[in-house]
Coordinates of C-alpha atoms and ligand atoms in Angstrom, one line a residue:
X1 CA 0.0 0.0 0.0
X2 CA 1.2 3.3 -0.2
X3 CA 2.2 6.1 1.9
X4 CA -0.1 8.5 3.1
X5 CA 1.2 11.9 4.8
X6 CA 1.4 15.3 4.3
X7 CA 4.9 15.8 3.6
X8 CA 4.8 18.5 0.8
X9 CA 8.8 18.3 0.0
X10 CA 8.5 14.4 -0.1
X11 CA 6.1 14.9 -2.9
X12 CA 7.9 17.5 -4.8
X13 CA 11.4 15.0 -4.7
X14 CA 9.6 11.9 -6.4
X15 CA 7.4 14.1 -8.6
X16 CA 10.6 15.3 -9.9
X17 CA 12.3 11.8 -10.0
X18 CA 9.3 10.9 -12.5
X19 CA 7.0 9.3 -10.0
X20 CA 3.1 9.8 -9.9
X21 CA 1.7 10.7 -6.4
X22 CA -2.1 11.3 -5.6
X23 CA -2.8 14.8 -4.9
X24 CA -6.2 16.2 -3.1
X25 CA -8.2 18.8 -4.8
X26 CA -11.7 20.4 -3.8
X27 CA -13.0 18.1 -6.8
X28 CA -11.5 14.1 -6.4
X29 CA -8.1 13.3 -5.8
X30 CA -5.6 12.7 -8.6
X31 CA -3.3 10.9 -10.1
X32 CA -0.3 13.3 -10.7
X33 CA 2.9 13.4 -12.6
X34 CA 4.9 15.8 -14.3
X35 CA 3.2 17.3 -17.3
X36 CA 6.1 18.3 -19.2
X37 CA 7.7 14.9 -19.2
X38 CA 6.0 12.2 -21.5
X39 CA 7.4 9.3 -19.9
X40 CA 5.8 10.7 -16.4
X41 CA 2.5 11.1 -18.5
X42 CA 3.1 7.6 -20.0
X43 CA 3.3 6.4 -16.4
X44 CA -0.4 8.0 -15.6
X45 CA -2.1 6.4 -18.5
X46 CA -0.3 2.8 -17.6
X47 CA -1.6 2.9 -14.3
X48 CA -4.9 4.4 -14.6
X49 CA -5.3 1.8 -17.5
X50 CA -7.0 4.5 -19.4
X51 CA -6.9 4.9 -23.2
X52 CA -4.7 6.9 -24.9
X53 CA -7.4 8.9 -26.4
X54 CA -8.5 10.3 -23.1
X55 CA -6.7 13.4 -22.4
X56 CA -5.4 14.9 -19.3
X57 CA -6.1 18.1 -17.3
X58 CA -3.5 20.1 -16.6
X59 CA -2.9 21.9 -12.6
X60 CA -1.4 25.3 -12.4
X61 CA -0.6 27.0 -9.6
X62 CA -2.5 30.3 -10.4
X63 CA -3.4 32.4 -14.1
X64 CA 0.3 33.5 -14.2
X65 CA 1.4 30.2 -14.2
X66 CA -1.4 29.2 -17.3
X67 CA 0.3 31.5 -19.2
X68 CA 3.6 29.4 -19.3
X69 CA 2.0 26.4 -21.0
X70 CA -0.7 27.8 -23.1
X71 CA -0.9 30.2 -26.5
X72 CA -3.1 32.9 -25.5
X73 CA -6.0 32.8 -22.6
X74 CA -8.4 35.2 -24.5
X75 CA -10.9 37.9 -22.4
X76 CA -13.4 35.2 -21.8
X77 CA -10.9 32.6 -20.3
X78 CA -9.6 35.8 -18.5
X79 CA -13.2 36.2 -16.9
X80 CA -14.0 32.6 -16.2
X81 CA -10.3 32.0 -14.2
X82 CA -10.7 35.3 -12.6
X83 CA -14.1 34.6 -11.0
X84 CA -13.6 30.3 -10.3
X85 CA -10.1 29.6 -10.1
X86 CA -8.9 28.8 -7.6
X87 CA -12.0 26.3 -8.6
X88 CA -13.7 23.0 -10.0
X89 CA -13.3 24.3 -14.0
X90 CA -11.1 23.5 -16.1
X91 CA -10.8 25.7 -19.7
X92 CA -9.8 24.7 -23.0
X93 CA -7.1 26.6 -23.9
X94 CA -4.4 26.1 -27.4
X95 CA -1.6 24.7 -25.8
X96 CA 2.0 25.3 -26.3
X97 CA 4.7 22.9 -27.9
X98 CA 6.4 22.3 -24.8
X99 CA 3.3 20.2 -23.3
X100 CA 3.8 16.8 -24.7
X101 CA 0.7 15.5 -27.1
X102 CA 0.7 12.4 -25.2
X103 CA -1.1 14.8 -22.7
X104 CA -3.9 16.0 -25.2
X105 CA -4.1 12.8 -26.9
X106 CA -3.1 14.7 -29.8
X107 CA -5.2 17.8 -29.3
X108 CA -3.9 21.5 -29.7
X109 CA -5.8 22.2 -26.6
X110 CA -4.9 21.2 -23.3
X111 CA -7.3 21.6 -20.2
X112 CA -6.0 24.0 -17.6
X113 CA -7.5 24.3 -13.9
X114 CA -6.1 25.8 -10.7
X115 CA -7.5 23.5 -8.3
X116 CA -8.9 24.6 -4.7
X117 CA -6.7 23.1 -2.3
X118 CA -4.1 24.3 0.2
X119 CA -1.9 21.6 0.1
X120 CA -2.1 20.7 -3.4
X121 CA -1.4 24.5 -4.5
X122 CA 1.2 25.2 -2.0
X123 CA 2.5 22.1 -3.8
X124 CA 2.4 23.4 -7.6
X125 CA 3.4 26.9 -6.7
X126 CA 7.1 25.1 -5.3
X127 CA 7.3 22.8 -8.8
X128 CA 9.2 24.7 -11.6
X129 CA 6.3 22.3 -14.1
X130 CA 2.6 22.0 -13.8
X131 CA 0.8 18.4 -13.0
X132 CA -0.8 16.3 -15.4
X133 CA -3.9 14.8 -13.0
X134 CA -6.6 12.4 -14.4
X135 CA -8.7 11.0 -11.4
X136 CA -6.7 8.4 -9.1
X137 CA -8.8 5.7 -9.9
X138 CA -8.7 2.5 -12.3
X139 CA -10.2 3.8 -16.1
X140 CA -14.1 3.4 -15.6
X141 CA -14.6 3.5 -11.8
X142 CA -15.9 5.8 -9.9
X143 CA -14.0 9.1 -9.1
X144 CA -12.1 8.9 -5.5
X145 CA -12.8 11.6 -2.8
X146 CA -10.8 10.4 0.2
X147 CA -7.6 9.1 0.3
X148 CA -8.2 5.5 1.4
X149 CA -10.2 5.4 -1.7
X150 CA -6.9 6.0 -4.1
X151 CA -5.1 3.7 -1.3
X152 CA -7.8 0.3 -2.0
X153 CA -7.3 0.5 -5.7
X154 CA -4.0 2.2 -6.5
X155 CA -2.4 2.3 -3.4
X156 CA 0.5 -0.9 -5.0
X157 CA 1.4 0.9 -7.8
X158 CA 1.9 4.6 -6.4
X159 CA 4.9 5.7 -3.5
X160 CA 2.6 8.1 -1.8
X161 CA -1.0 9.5 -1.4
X162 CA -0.7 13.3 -0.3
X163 CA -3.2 13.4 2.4
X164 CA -5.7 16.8 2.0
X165 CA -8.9 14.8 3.9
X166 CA -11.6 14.6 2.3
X167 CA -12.6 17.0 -1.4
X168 CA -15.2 18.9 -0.1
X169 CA -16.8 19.4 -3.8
X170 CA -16.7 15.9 -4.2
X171 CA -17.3 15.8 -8.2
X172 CA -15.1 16.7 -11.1
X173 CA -14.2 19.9 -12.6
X174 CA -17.2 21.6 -15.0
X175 CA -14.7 21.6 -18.7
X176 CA -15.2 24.1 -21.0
X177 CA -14.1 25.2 -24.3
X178 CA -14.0 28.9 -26.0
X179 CA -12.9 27.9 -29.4
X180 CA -16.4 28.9 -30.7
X181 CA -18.4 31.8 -30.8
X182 CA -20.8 30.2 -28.0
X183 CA -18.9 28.5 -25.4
X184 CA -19.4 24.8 -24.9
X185 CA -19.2 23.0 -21.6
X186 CA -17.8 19.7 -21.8
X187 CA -18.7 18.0 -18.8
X188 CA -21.1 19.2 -16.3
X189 CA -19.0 19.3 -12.6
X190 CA -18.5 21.5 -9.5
X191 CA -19.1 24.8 -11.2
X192 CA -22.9 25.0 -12.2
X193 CA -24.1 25.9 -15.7
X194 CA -26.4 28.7 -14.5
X195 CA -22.8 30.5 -12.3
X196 CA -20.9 29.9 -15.8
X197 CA -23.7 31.7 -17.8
X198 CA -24.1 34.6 -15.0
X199 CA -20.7 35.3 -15.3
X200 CA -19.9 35.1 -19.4
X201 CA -23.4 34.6 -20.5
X202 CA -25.0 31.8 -22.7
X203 CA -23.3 28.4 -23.7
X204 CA -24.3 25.4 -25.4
X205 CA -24.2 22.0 -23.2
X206 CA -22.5 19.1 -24.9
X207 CA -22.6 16.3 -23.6
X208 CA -22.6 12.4 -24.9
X209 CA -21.7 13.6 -29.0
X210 CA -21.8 10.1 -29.0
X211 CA -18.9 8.9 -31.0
X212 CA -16.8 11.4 -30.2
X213 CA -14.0 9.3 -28.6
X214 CA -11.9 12.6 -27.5
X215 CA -13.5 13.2 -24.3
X216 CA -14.3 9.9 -22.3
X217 CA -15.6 11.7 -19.6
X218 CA -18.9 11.9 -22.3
X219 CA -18.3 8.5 -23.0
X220 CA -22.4 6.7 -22.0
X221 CA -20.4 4.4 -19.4
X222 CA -18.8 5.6 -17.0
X223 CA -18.2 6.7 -13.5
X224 CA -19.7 3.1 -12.6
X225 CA -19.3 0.8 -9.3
X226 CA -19.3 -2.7 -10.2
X227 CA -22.3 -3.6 -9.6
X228 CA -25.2 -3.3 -11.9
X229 CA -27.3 -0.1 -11.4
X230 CA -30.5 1.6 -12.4
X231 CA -31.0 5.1 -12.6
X232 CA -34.5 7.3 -12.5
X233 CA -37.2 8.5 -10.6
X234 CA -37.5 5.7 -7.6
X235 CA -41.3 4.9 -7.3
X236 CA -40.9 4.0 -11.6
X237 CA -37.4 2.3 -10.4
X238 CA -39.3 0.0 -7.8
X239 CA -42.1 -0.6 -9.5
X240 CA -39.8 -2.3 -12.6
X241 CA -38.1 -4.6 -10.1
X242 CA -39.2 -8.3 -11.5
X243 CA -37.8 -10.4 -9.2
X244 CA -38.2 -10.1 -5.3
X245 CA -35.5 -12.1 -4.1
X246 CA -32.9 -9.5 -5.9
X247 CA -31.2 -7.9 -2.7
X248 CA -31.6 -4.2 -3.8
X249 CA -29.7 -1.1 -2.7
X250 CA -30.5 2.4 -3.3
X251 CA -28.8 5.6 -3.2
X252 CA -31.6 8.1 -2.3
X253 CA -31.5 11.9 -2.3
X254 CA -33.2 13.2 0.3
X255 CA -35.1 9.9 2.3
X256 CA -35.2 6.1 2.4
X257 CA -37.5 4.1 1.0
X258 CA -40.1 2.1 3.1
X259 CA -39.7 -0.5 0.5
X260 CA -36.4 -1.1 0.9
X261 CA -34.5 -2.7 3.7
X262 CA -33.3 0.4 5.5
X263 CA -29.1 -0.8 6.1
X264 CA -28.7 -0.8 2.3
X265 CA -29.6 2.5 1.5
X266 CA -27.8 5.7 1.5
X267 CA -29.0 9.1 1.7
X268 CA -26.9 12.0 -0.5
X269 CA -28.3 15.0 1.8
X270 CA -31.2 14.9 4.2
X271 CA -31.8 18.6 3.6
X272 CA -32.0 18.5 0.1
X273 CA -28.9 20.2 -0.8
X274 CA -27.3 19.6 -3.5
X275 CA -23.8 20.7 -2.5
X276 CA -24.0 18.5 0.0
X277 CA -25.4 15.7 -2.4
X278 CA -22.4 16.2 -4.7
X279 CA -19.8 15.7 -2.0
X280 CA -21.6 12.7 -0.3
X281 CA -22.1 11.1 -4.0
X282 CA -19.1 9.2 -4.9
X283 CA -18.4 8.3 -1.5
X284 CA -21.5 6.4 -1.2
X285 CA -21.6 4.4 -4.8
X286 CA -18.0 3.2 -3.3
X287 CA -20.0 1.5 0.0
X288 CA -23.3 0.1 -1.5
X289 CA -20.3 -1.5 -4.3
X290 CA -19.3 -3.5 -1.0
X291 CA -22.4 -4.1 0.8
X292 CA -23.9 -7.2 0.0
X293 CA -26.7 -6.9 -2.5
X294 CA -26.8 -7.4 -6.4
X295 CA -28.6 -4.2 -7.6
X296 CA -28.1 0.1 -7.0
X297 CA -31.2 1.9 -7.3
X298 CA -30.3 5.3 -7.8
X299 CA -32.7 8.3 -7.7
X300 CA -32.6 11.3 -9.8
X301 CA -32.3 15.0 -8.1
X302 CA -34.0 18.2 -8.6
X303 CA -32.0 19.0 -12.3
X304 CA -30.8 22.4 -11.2
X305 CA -27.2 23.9 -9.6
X306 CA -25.2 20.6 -9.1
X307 CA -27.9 18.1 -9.7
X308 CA -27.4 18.2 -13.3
X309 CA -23.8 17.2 -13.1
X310 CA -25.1 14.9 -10.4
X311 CA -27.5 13.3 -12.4
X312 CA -25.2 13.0 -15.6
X313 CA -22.6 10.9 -13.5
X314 CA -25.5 9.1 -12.5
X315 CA -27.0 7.7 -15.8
X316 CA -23.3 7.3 -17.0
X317 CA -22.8 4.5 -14.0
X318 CA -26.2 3.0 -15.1
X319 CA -25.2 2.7 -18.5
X320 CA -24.3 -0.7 -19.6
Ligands
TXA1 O1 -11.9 17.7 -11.2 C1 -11.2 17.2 -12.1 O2 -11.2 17.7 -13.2 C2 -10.3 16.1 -11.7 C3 -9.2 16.6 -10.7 C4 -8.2 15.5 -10.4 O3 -8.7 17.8 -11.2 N1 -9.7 15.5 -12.9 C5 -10.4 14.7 -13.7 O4 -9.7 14.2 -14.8 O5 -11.6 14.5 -13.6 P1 -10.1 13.0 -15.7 O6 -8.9 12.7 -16.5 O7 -10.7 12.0 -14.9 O8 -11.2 13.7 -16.6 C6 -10.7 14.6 -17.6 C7 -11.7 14.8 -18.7 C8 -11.6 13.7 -19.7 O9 -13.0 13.2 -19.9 C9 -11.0 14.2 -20.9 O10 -11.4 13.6 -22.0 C10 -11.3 15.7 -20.8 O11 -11.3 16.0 -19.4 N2 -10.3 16.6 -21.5 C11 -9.1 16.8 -21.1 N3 -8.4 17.6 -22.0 C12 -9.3 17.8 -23.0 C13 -9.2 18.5 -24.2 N4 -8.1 19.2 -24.6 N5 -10.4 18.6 -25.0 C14 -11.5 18.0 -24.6 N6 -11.6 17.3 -23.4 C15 -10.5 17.2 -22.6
MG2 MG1 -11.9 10.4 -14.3

């Protein structure tokens, strides 16, 4: 298993050996290495087991710092990092030649994101190169939020897990691209679509272009716990169970189920927030994928703020 501290300089010597360490942000943890060294960034997509058409955000330490790796950061991209970075977005931005295209999977962009978290940016501002940080978790799974979570599945294969506690956004970065006249968001995440269009005004939501085998995190699987599970509203969601001796889960947003056998459900936020939702979710999928039952019954939440990017991880687990 590996190492799990908070020795900041410890980090910075095997980062600059070539290892990969897990790093906390405000979003999930990741699965770090030096973005300026292909062989570092080889080492990421070996042990993630992730494709090599998936590419990799990049961290920065602050805007000053963007400017080192990327082309030009236009008004717009100005706006967005000046109102949510430090923040869960990440912005499409050309990328220089220095960046290896192992990192963009062949892309001129590269996604750049200052992430929220003391450690982790006291970290990058000491590195003399930024991080290249997919989630630290095996290609597929679910996103980790604490570090035992990085520890259980890649805890043989990395030195050390920089420990920040748990993310207290608790679901990936919102990505979004400028390249056209109306901005497109990528992936819905920890900054809503509504805060985005308050601050730069419209842009067009796309998700799932189907094919498009450039950005995984669209891909209609993903996200997912191993076990099989069924997302939707979860009166319809009972009501299609066929067999009765199925030992059924759920992951319920505000209250349990009568239904249901109370131990193998998990609530995302009694209150009905959806921040709190978002930082409970991934947490929860990992424990009803080790309790002992054979389905996960997820319900929808309101489609608003987070719950949108909520509900999109959501269908993406249940799609098989
Ligand atoms: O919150 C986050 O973004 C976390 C933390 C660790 O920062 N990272 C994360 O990385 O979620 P990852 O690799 O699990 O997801 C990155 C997504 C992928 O779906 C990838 O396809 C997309 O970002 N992506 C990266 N660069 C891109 C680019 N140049 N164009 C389009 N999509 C890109
Ligand atoms: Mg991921």
């Amino acid at each position: 298993m590996a190492e799990i501290g908070t020795d900041i300089q410890k980090v910075k010597r095997l980062l600059e050996q070539g290892e990969l360490v897990a790093i906390p942000t405000e979003t999930v943890y990741g699965l770090a290495g030096n973005a300026l060294s292909a062989e570092a960034v080889l080492k990421i997509f070996q042990t993630k087991n992730r494709p090599h058409f998936d590419p990799l955000i990049v961290h920065v330490a602050n805007l000053e710092h963007a400017h080192l790796w990327v082309e030009t950061i236009s008004e717009k991209a100005k706006k967005l990092a000046s109102q949510f970075w430090p923040g869960p977005l990440t912005i499409l931005l050309k990328k220089k030649a220095i960046i290896p295209d192992l990192v963009t999977s062949g892309l001129n962009t590269v996604g750049i994101r200052c992430p929220d978290h003391p450690l982790t940016r006291s970290l990058l501002e000491q590195l003399s190169f930024p991080l290249a940080a997919p989630s630290a978790n095996p290609f597929g799974y679910v996103s980790p939020t604490q570090p035992e979570h990085v520890d259980n599945q890649l805890g043989k294969q990395i030195p050390y897990i920089l420990d920040g506690g748990a993310c207290i956004v608790g679901i990936e970065s919102t990505i979004i691209g400028l390249d056209s006249e109306i901005p497109v968001i990528h992936r819905l995440g920890g900054v809503s679509v509504e805060e985005i269009e308050e601050c730069i005004g419209s842009v067009r939501v796309e998700l799932n272009s189907s094919s498009d085998p450039i950005t995984p995190g669209k891909l209609k699987s993903h996200y997912a716990p191993k076990k099989q599970l069924k997302f939707g509203e979860l009166a319809e969601l009972l009501k299609s169970l066929k067999t009765d001796n199925l030992r059924v889960g759920a992951l319920v947003f505000r209250t349990k189920s009568s239904a249901l056998s109370a131990e193998h459900q998990l609530i995302l936020s009694t209150t009905g927030n959806l921040e709190e939702a978002a930082r409970t979710l991934f947490s929860a999928l990992r424990q009803l994928d080790e309790k002992d039952i054979d389905l996960i019954l997820a319900e929808e939440v309101p489609d608003i703020g987070l719950g949108r990017a909520i509900n999109d991880r959501l269908r993406r687990a249940a799609f098989d």
